[in-house]
Short mmCIF file of C-alpha atoms and ligand atoms in Angstrom, two decimals:
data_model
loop_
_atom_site.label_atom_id
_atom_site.label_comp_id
_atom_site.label_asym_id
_atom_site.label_seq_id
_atom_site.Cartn_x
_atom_site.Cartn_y
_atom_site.Cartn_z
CA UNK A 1227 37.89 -43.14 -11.69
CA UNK A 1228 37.54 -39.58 -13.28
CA UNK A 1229 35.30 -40.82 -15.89
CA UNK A 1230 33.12 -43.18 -13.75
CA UNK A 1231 32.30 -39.91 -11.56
CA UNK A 1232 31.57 -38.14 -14.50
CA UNK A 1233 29.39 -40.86 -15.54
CA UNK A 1234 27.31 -40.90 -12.55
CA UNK A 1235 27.04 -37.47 -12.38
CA UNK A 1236 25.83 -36.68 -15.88
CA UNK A 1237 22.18 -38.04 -15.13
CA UNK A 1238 22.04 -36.25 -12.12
CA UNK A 1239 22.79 -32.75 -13.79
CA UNK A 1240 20.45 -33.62 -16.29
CA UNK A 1241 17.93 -34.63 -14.29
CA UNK A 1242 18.52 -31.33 -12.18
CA UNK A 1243 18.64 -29.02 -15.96
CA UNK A 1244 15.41 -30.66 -16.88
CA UNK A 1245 13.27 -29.47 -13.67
CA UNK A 1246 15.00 -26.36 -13.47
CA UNK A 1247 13.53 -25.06 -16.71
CA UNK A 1248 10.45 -27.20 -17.02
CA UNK A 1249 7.47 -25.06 -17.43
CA UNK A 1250 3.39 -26.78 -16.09
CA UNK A 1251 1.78 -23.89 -18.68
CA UNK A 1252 3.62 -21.48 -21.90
CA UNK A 1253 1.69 -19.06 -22.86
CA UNK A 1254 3.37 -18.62 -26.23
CA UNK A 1255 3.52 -15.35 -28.30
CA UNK A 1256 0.86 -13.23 -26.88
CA UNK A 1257 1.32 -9.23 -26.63
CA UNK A 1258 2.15 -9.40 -22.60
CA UNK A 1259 0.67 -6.32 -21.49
CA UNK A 1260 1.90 -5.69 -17.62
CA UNK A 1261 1.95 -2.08 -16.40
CA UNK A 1262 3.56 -2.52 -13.35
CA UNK A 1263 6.26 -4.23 -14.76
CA UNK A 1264 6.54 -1.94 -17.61
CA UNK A 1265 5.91 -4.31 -20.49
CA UNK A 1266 4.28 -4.19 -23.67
CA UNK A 1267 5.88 -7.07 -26.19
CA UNK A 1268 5.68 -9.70 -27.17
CA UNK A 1269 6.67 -12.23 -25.27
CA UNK A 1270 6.23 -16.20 -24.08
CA UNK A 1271 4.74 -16.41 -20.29
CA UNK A 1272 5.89 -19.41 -18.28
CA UNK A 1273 4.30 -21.01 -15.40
CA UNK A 1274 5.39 -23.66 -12.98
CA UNK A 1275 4.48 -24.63 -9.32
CA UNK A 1276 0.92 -22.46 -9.61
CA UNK A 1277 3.58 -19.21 -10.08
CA UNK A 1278 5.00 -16.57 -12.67
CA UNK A 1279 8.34 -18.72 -13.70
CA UNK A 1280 9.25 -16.29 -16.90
CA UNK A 1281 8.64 -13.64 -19.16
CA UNK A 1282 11.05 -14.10 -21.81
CA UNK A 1283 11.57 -13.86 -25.47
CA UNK A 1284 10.92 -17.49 -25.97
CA UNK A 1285 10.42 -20.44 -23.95
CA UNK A 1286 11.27 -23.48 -25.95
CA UNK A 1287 7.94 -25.96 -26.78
CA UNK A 1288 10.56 -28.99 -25.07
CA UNK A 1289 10.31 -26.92 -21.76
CA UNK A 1290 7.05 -26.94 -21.52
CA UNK A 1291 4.27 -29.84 -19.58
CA UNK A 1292 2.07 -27.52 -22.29
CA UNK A 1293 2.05 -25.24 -24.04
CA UNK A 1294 -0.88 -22.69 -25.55
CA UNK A 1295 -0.01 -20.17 -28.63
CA UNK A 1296 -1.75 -16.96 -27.99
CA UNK A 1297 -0.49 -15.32 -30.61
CA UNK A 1298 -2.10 -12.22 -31.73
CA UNK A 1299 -4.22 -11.95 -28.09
CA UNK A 1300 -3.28 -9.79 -25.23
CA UNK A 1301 -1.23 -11.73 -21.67
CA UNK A 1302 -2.37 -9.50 -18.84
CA UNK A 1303 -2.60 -9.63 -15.09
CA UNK A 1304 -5.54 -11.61 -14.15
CA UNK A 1305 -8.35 -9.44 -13.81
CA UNK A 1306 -9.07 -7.42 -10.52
CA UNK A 1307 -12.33 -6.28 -10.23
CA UNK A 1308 -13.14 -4.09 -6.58
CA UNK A 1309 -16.63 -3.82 -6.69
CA UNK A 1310 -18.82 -6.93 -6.79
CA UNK A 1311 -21.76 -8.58 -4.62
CA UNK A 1312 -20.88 -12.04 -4.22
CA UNK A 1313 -23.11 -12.88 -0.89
CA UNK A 1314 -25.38 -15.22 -2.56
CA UNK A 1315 -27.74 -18.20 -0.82
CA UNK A 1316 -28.51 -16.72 1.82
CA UNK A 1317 -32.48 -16.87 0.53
CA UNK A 1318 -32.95 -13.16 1.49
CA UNK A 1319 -35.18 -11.62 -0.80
CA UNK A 1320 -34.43 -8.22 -2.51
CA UNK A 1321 -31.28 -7.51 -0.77
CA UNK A 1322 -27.79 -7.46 -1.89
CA UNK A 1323 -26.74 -10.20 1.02
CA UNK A 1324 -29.05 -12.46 -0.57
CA UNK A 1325 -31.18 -13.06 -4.00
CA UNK A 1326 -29.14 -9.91 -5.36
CA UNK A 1327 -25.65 -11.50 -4.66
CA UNK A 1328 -24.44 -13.75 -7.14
CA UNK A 1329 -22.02 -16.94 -6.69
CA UNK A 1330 -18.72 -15.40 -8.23
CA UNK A 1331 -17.23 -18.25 -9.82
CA UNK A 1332 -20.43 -18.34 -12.77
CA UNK A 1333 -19.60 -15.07 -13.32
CA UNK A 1334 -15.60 -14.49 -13.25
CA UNK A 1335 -13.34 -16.68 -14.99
CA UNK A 1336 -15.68 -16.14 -18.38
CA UNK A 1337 -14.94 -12.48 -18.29
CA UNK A 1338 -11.19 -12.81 -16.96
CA UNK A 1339 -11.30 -11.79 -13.93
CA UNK A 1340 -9.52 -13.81 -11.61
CA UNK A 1341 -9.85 -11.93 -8.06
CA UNK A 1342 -13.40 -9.73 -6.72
CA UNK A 1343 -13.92 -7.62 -3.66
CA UNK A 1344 -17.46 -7.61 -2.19
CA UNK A 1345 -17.94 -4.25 -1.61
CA UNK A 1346 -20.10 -4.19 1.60
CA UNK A 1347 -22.53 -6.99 1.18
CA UNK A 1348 -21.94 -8.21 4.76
CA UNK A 1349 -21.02 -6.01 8.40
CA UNK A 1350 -19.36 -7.68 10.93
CA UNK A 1351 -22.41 -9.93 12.13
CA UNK A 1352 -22.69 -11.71 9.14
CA UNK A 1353 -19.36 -11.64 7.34
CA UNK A 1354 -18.70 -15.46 8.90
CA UNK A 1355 -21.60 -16.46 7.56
CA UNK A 1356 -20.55 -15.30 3.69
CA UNK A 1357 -17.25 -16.45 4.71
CA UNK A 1358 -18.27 -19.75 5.13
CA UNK A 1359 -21.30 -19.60 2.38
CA UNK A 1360 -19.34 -18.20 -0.38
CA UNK A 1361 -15.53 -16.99 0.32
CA UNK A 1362 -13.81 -20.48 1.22
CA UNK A 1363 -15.68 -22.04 -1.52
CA UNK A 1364 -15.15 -20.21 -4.42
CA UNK A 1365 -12.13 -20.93 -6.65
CA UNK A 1366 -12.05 -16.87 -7.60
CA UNK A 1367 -10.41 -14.88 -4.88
CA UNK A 1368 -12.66 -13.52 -3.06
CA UNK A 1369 -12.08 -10.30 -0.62
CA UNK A 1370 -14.01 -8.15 1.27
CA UNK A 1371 -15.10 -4.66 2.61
CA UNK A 1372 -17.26 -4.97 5.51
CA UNK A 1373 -20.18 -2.50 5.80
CA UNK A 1374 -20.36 -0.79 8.60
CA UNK A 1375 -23.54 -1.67 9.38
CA UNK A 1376 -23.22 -4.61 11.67
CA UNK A 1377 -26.17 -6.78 9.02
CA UNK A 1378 -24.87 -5.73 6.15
CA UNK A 1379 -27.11 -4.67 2.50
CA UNK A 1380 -29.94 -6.69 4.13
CA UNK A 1381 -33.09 -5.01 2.58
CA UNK A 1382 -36.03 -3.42 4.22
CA UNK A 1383 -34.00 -0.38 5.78
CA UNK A 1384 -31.02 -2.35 7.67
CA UNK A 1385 -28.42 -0.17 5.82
CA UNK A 1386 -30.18 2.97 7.29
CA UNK A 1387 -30.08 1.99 10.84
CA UNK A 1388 -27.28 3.97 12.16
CA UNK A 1389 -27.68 2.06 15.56
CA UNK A 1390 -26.21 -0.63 13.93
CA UNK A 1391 -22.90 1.19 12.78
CA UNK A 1392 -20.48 0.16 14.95
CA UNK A 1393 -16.72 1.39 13.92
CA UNK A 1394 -14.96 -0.53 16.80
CA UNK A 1395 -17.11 -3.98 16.23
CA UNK A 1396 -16.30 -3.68 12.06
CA UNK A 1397 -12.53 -2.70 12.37
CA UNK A 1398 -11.95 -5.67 15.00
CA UNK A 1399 -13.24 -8.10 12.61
CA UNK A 1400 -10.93 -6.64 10.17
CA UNK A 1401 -7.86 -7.73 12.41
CA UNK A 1402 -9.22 -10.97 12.57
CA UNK A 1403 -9.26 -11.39 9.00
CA UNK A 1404 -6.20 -9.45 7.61
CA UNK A 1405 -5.89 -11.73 4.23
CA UNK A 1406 -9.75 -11.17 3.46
CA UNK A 1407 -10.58 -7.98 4.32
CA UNK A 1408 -9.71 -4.95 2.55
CA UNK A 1409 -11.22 -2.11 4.03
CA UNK A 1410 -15.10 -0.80 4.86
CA UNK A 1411 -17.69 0.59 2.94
CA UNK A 1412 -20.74 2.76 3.26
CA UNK A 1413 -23.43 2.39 0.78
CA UNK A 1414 -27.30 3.35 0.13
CA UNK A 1415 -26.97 6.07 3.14
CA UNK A 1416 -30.27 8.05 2.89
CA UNK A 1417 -30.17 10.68 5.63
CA UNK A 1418 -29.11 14.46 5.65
CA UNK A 1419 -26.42 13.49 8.43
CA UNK A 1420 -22.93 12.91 7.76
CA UNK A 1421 -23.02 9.23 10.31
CA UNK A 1422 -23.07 6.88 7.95
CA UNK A 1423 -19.43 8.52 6.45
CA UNK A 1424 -18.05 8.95 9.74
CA UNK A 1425 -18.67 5.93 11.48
CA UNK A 1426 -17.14 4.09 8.48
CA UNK A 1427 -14.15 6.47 8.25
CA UNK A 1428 -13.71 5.88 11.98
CA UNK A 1429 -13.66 1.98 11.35
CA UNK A 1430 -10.95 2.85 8.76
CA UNK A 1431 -8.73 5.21 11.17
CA UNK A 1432 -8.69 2.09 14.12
CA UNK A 1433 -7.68 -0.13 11.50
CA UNK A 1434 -5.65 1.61 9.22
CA UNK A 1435 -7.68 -0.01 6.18
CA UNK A 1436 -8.99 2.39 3.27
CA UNK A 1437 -13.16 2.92 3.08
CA UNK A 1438 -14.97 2.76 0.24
CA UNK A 1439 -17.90 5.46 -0.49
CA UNK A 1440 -21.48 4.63 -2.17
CA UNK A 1441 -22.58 8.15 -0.74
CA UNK A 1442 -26.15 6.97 -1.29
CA UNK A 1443 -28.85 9.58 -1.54
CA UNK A 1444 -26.90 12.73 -2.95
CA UNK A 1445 -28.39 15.74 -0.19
CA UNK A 1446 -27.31 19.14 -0.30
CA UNK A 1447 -27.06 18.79 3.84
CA UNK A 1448 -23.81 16.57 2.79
CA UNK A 1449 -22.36 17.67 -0.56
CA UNK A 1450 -20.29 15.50 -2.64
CA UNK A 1451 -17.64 18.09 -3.18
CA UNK A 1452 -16.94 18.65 1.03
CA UNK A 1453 -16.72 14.48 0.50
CA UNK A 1454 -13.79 14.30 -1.66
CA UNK A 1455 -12.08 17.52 -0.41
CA UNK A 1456 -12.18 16.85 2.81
CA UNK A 1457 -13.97 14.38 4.76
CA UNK A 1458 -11.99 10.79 2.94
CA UNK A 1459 -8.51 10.35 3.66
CA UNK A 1460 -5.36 9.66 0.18
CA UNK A 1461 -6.14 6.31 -0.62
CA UNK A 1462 -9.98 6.40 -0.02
CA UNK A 1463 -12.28 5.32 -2.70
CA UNK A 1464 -15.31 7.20 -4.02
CA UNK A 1465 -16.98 4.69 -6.39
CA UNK A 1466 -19.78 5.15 -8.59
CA UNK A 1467 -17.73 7.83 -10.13
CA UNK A 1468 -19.88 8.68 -13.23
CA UNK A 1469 -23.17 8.71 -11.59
CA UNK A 1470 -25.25 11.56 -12.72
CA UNK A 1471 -25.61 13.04 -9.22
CA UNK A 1472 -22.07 13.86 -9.16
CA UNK A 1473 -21.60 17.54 -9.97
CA UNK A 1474 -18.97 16.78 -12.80
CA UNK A 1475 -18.66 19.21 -15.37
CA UNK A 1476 -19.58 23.07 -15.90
CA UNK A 1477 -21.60 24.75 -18.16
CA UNK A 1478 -19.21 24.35 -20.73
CA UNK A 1479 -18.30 20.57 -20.45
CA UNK A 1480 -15.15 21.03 -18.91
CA UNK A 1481 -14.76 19.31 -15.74
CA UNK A 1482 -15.07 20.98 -12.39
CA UNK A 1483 -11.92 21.88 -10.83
CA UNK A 1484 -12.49 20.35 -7.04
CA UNK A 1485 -11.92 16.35 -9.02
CA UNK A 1486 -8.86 17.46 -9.97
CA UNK A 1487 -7.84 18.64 -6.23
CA UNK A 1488 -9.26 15.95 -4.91
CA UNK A 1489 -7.31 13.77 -7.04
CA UNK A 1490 -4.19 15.60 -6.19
CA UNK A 1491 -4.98 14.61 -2.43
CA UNK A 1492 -4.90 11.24 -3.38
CA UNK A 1493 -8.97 10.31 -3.08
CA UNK A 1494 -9.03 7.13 -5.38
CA UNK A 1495 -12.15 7.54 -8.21
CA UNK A 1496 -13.48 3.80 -9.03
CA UNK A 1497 -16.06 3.25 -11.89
CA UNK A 1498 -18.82 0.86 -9.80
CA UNK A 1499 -20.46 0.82 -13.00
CA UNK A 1500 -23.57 -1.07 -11.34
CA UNK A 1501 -26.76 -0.98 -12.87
CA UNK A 1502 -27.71 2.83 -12.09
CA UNK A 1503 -23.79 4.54 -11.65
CA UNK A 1504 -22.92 4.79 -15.11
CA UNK A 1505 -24.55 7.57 -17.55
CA UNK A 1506 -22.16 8.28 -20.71
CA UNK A 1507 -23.23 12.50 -20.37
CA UNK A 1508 -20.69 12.06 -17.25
CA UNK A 1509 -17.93 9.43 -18.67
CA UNK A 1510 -17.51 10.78 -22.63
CA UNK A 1511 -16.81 14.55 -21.27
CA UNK A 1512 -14.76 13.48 -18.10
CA UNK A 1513 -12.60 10.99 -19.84
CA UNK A 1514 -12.07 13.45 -22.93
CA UNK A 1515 -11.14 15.97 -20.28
CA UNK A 1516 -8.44 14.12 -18.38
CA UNK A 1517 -10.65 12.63 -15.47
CA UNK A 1518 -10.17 9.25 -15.68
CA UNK A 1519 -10.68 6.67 -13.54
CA UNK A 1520 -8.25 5.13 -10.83
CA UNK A 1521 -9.82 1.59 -10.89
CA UNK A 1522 -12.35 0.11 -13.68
CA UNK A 1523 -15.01 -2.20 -11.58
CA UNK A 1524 -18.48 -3.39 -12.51
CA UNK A 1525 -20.83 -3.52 -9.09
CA UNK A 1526 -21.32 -6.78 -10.43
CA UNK A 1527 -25.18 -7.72 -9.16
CA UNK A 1528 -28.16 -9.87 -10.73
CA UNK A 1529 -29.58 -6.47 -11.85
CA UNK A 1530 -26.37 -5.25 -13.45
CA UNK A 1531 -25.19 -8.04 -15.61
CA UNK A 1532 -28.38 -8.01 -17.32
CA UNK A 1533 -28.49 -4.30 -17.82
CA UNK A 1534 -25.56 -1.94 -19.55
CA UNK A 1535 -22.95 -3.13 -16.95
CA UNK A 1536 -22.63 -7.34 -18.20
CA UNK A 1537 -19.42 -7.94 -17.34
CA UNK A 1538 -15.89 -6.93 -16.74
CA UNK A 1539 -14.89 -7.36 -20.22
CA UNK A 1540 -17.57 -5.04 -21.42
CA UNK A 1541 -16.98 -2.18 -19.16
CA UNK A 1542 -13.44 -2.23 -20.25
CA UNK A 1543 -14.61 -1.92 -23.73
CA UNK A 1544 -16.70 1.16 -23.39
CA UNK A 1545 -13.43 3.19 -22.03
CA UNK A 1546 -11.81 1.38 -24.98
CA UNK A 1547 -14.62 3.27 -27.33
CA UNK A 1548 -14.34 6.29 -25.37
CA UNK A 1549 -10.47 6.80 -26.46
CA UNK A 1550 -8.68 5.09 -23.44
CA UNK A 1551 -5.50 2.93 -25.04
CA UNK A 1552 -5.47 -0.80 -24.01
CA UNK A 1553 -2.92 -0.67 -21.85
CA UNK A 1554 -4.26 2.27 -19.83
CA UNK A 1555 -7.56 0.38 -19.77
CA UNK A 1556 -5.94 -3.02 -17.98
CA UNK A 1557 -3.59 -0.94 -16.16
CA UNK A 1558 -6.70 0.24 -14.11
CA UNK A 1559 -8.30 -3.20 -14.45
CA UNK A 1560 -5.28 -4.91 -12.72
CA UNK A 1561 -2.22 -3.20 -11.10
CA UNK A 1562 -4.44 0.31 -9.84
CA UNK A 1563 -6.72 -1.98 -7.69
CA UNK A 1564 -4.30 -4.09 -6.41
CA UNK A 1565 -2.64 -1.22 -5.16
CA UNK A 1566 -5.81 0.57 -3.90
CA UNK A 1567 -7.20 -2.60 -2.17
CA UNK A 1568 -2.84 -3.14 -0.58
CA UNK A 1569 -2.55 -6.78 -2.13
CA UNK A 1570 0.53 -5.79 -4.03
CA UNK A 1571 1.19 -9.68 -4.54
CA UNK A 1572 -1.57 -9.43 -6.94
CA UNK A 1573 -2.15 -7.61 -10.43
CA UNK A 1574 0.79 -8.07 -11.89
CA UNK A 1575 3.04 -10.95 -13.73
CA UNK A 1576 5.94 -10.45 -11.49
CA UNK A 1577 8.25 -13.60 -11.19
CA UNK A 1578 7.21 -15.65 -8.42
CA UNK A 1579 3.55 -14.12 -8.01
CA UNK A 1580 0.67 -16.58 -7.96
CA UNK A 1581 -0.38 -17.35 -11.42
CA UNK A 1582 -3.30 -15.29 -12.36
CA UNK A 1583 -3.37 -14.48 -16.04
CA UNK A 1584 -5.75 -13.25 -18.65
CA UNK A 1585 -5.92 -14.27 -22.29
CA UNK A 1586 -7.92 -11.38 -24.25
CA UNK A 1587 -9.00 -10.96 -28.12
CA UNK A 1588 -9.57 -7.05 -29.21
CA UNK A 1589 -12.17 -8.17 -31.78
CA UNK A 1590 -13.53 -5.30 -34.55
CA UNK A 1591 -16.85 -4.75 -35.62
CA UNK A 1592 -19.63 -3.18 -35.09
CA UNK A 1593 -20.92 -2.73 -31.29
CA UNK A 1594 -23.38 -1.34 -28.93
CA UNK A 1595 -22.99 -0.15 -25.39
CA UNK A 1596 -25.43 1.25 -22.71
CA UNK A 1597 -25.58 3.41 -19.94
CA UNK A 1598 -27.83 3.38 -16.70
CA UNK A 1599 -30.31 5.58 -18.21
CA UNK A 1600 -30.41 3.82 -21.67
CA UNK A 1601 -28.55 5.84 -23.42
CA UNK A 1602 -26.05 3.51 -26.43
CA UNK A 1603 -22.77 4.17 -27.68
CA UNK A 1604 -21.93 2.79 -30.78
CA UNK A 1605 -18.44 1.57 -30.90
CA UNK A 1606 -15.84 -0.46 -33.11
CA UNK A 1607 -13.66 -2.90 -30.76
CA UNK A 1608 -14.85 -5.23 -28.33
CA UNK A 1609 -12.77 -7.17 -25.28
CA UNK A 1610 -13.06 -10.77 -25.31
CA UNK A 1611 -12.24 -13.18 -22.77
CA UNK A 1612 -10.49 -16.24 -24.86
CA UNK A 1613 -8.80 -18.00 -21.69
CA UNK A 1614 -8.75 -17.61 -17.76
CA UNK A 1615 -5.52 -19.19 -15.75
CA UNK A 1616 -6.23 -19.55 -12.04
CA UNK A 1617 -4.05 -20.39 -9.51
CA UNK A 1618 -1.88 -21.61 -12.94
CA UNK A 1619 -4.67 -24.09 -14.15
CA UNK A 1620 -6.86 -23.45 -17.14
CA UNK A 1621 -10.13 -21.84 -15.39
CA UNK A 1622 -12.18 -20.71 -18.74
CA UNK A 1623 -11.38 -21.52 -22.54
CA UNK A 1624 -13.86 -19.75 -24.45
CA UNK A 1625 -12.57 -21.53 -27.96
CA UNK A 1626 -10.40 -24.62 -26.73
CA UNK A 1627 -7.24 -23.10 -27.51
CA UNK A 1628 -5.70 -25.02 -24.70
CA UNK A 1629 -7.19 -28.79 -26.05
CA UNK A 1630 -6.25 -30.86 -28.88
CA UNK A 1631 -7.65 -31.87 -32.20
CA UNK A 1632 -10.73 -34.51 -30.88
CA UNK A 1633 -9.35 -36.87 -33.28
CA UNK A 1634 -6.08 -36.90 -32.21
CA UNK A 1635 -6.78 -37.37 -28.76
CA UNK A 1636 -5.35 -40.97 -27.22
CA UNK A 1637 -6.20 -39.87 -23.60
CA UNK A 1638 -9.78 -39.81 -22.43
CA UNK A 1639 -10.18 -38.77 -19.26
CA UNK A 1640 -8.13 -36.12 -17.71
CA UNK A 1641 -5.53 -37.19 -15.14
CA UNK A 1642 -4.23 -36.01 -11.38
CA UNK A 1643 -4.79 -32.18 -12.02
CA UNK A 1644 -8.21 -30.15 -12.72
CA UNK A 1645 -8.06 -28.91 -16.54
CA UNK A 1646 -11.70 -27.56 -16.37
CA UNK A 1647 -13.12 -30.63 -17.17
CA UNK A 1648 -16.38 -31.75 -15.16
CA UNK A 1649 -15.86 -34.87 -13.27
CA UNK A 1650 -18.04 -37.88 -15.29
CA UNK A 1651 -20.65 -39.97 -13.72
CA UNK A 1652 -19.88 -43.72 -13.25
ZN1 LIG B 4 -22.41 -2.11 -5.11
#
């Protein structure tokens, strides 16, 4: 009797072994780099169920659905990226909640970045509308700050009508949509008055949600300094940070002391690299001199990723050239804006988190970089994106690492789940 129960038993336990430590996706042998978890080795990164299921040592091949050697690349975080303009289709000319937008998912997963946060494309009329047009569609994560101006970037002088600031109106829309919005933004703000940074700050006081600061047209009625010293609350974001209005750096190059106090407050400094934020004159000195920045982003825009910004990737690399180490670089390209933006589920490879994870190739050479006012930086390493994971599926595979030899292929068509393969015509 003994042995018959054992009997039975004994494909049961095996049964219950073999999904207990089957893996959908190994990453095998990359350099993990995860700053919030502390790690920098070496190590194999398992997936199952669309989660983080291990960082270990090594993951056996037999435990793995698949598995993909990225030996000699960097595992990180998916990308975060807090400052993009994803409110495309709208058919608005010139303006940032229109033909300036672009549709995230063309842009994303080829430079890893897995989540984006509009920064201020849409207010609070109009954010359904993007919600709808772009937000539920789009296999990137896509987040928000609302403007505080009820339409939104619309062009023609919209984001100067401080009629149309409405704190209450923006921060109720914000309850409504706690998993999508992040916070509020002010951007483009031309006049000598403080409104456009105090109606956004008060939308940020009702709901308790950070703002984020394009302070527009730099006026001595409003200086910058009185901005970052006082006016934003810890945990407020001043982006564009190397913009050459900024008063940065004294006669001598050394950086001006109110950064560092406004650091000390807590004020969070985000790169918005954009297409006219970003001058090297600023970002060589400050970096060299300690001031560097909370959150990397790229004010991703159809005027920026054909200029000096690009892409993600390639504003990494140019703090990469400037002497940031790697890890410091993805630290403030993953786990800094998770934290700024209060998704704390996100940025990191924590066990259990939702499988967002970047493949990326230093590669040496010889390479250029510009600014916003055409200035170059010559430079010896390079970021590449080799492979995106989404949601754990294969999003972007810039050089097939995750596909087999073609001739020793038996299977044709791809089966029940999504492996980035377009769907074929019958
Ligand atoms: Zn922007």
């Amino acid at each position: 009797m003994r042995y018959l129960l054992a009997f039975l038993l004994l494909p049961i336990s095996l049964l219950a072994q073999e999904t207990a430590t089957k893996y959908d996706l190994v990453l095998k042998g990359g350099n993990v780099i995860d700053p919030h978890n502390g790690v920098q080795a070496v190590r194999d990164v398992g997936i199952r169920d669309h989660k983080i299921a291990a960082v270990e040592n090594h993951i056996p091949d037999s435990a793995a659905t698949k598995v993909i050697s990225v030996k000699g690349m960097f595992v990180t975080p998916g990308l975060l990226d807090i400052h993009t303009h994803d409110y495309a289709g709208t058919g608005l000319r010139g303006a940032y909640d229109g033909d300036n937008s672009v549709y995230p998912d063309g842009f994303t997963f080829r430079s890893c970045v897995t989540t984006v946060v509009d920064a201020g494309s849409s207010g609070w009329k109009n954010f359904p509308d993007f919600k709808d047009r772009v937000i539920d569609r789009a296999k990137t994560r896509v987040l928000a700050f609302i403007n505080i101006v009820g339409n939104g970037m619309g062009g023609g002088g919209v984001e100067q009508n401080v009629e149309d600031m409405d704190p209450e109106a923006t921060a109720a829309l914000a309850k409504k949509y706690p998993d999508i919005i992040v916070g509020f933004k002010t951007a483009h703000f031309e006049g000598p008055e403080w409104t456009a940074v105090d109606r956004v700050l008060n939308a940020g006081k009702i709901a308790q949600l950070p703002v984020m600061i394009d302070f527009g047209r730099f006026r001595p009625e409003r200086p910058y300094p009185e901005l970052v010293t006082s006016k934003l609350r810890p945990g407020d974001i001043s982006t564009h940070m190397y913009i050459d209005f900024i008063p940065m750096l004294d006669a001598t190059g050394n950086v001006l002391p109110y950064l560092f106090d406004a650091k000390k407050r807590g004020i969070i400094f985000d790169v918005g690299h954009g297409g006219g934020s970003f001058v090297f004159n600023q970002a060589i000195p400050a970096v060299k001199h300690g001031f560097l920045p909370d959150s990397i982003s790229t004010d991703l825009h159809i005027g920026s990723m054909n200029a000096g910004m690009k892409n993600m990737t390639n504003v990494m690399s140019k703090f990469l050239n400037i002497g940031m180490t790697l890890p410091d670089v993805i630290l403030r390209s993953t786990w800094n804006p998770a934290k700024e933006i209060h998704h704390e589920e996100l940025g990191s490879l924590t066990l259990g988190s939702v499988a967002d994870v970047s493949v990326l190739r230093v590669e040496k050479g010889k390479f250029g970089f510009t600014d916003s006012l055409g200035g170059r930086l010559e430079g010896n390493k390079k970021l590449v994106c080799e492979l995106t994971v989404r949601d754990g599926l294969v999003v972007w595979d810039l050089n097939g690492i995750s596909r087999e030899p073609w001739n020793k292929r038996t299977v044709f068509r791809p089966n029940s789940t999504w492996d980035g393969t377009l769907p074929t015509r019958r």
